[in-house]
CSV table of C-alpha atoms and ligand atoms in Angstrom, one decimal:
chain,number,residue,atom,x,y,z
H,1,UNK,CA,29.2,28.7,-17.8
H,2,UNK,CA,26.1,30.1,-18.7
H,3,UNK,CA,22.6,28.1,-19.7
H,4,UNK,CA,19.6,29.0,-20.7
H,5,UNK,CA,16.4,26.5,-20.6
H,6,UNK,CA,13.4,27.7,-23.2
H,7,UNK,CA,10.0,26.3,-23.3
H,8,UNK,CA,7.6,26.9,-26.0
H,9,UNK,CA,3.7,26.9,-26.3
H,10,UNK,CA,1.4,25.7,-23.6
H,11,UNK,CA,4.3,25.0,-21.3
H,12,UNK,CA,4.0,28.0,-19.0
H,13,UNK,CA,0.1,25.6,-18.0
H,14,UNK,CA,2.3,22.8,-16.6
H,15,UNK,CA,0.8,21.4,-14.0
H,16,UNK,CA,-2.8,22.7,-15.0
H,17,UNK,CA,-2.4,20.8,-18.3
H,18,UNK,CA,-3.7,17.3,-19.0
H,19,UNK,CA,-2.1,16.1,-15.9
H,20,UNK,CA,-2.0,12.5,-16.6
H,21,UNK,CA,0.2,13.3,-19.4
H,22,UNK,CA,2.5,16.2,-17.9
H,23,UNK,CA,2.4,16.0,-14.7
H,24,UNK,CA,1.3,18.1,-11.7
H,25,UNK,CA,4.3,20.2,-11.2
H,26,UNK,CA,4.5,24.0,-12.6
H,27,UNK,CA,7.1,24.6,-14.8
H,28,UNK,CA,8.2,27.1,-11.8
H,29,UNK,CA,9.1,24.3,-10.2
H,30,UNK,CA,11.0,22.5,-12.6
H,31,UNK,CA,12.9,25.6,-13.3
H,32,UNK,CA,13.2,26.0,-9.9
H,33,UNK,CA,14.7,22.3,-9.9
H,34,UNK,CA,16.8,23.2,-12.6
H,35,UNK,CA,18.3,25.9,-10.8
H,36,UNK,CA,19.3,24.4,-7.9
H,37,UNK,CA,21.3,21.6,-9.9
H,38,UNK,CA,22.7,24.7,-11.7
H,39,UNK,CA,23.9,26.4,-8.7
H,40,UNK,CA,25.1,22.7,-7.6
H,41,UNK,CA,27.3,22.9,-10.1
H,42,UNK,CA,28.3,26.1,-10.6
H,43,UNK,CA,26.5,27.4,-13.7
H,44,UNK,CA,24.3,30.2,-14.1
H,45,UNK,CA,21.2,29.8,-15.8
H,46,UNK,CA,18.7,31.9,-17.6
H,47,UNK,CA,14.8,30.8,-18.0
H,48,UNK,CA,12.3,31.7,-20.9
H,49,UNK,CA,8.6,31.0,-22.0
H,50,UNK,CA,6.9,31.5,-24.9
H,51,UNK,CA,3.8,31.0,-26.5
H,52,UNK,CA,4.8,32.6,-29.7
H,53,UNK,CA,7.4,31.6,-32.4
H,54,UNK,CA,8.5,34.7,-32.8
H,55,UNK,CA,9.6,35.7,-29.2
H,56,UNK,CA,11.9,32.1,-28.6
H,57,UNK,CA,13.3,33.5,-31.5
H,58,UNK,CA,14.2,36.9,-30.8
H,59,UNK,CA,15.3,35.1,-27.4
H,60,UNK,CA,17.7,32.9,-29.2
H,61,UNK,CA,19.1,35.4,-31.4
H,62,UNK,CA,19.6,38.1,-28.4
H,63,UNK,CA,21.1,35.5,-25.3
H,64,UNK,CA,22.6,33.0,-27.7
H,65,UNK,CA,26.0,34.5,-27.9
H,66,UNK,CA,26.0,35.0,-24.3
H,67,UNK,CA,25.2,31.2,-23.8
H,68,UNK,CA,26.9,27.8,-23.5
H,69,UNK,CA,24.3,25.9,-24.1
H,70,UNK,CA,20.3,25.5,-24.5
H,71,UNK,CA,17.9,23.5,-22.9
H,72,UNK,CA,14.5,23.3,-25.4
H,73,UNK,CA,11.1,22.1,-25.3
H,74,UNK,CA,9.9,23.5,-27.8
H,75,UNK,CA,6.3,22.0,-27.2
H,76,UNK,CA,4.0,21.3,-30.7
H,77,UNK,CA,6.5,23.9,-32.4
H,78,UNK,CA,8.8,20.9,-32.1
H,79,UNK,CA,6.9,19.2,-35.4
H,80,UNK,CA,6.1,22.4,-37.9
H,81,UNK,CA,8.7,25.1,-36.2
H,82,UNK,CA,10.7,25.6,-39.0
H,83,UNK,CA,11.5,29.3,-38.4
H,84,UNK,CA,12.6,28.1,-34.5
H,85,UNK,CA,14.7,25.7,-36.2
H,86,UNK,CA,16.4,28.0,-38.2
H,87,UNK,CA,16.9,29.9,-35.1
H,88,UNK,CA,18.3,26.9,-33.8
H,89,UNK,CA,20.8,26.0,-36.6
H,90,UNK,CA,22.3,29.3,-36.3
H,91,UNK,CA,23.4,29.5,-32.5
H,92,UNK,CA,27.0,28.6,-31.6
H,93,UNK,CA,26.4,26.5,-28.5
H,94,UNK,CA,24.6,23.0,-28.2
H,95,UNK,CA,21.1,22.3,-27.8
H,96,UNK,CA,19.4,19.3,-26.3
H,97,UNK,CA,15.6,19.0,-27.3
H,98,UNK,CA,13.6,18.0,-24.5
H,99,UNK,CA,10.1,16.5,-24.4
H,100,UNK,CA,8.2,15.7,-20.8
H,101,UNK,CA,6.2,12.9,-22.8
H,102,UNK,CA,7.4,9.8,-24.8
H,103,UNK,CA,6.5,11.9,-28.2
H,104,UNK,CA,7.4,8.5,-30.1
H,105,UNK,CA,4.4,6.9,-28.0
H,106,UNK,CA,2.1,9.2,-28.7
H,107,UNK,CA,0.2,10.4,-32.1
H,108,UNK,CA,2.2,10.0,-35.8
H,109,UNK,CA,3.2,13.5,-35.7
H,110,UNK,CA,4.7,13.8,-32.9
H,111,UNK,CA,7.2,11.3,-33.8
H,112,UNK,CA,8.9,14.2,-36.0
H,113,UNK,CA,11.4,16.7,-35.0
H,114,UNK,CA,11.6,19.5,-37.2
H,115,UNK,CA,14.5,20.5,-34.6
H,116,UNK,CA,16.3,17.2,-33.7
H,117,UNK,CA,18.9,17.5,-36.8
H,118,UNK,CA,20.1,20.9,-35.5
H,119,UNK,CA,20.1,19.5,-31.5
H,120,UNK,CA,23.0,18.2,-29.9
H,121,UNK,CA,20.7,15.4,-28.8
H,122,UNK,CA,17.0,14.3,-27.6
H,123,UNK,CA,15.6,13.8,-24.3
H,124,UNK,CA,12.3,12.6,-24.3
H,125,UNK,CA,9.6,10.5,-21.7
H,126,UNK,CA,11.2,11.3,-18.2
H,127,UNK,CA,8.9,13.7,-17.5
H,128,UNK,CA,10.6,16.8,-15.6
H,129,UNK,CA,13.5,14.8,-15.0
H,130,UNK,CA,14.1,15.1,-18.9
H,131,UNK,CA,15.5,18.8,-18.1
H,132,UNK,CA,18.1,18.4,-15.4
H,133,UNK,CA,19.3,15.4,-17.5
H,134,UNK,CA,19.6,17.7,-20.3
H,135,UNK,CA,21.5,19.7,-18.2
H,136,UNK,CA,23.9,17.2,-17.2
H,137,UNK,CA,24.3,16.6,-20.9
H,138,UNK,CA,25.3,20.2,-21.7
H,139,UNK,CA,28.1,20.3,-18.9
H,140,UNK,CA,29.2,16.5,-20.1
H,141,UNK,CA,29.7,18.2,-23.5
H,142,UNK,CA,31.2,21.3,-22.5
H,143,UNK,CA,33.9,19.0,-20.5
H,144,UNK,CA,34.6,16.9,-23.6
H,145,UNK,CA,35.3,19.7,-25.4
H,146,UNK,CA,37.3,21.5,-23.0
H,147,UNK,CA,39.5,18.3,-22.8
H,148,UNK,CA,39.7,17.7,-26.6
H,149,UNK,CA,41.2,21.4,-26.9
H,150,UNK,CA,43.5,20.8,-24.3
H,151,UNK,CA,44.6,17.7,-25.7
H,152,UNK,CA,44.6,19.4,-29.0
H,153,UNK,CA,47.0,22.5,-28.1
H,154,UNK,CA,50.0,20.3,-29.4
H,155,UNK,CA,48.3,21.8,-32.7
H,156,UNK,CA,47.2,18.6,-34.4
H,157,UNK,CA,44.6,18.8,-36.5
H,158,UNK,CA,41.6,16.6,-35.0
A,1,DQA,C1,5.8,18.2,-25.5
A,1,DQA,C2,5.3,17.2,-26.6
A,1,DQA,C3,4.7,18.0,-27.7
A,1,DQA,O1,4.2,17.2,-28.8
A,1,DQA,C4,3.5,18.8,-27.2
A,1,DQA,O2,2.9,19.6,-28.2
A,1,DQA,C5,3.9,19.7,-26.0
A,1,DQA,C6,4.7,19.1,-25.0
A,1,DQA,C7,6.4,17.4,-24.3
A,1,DQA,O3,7.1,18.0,-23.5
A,1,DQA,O4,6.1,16.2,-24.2
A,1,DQA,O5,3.5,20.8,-25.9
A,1,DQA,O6,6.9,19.0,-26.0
């Protein structure tokens, strides 16, 4: 099993940026995080940054076949990204949208998701925490669906 976490704009400053609000660790050393509960159980897993719509994209479109599963904060891109979310809609494997920050606390319009319809599901206000539980989601869904097609190799139609 292969994942992939992506981080958009003005999350490669972690750790620099507003730390009251993001906290003081690097987003090396979430990813770092990340990859040891990857290794932990057994999955192999790819990181990106951007600060630029364009690259995520061309990201998506060049690892997303290789991938079974994405972990995404896209960062503001989350509330006007509409060519990310595109990009989104179009790959294969589930995607869990991740914010560090309670965006439904915060300003009006960060309460919209441009990407949530097109996610497997949100994860939002648990800080760096909010990836590794998105990881845990991924392999929870991967397993479901493994058993469902075992279950399912009778031929039935689900
Ligand atoms: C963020 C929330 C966004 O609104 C903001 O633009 C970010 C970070 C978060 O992780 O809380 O860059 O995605």
């Amino acid at each position: 099993m292969r994942l992939a976490i992506v981080n958009g704009p003005n999350l490669g400053q972690l750790g620099r940026r507003e730390p009251a609000l993001y906290g003081t660790e690097t987003l090396t050393d979430i990813v770092e995080r990340a990859r040891t509960l990857a290794a932990a159980r057994g999955v192999e897993l790819e990181d990106f940054q951007s600060n630029h719509e364009g690259a995520l994209i061309d990201f998506l479109e060049e690892r997303g076949p290789c991938l079974d599963g994405v972990v995404l904060n896209a960062g503001a891109l989350t509330h006007y990204g509409l060519a990310l979310r595109d990009a989104v809609a179009a790959l294969l494997c589930p995607v869990v949208e991740v914010h560090l920050t309670n965006v439904h606390r915060r300003e009006p319009f960060r309460r919209r998701s441009v990407l949530s319809a097109v996610c497997a599901g949100q994860i939002v206000g648990f800080g760096a925490m909010g990836y590794l539980l998105a990881i845990e989601a991924l392999l929870a869904l991967a397993a479901r669906d493994q058993s469902a097609a075992t279950s399912n190799q009778g031929g039935e139609t689900p």
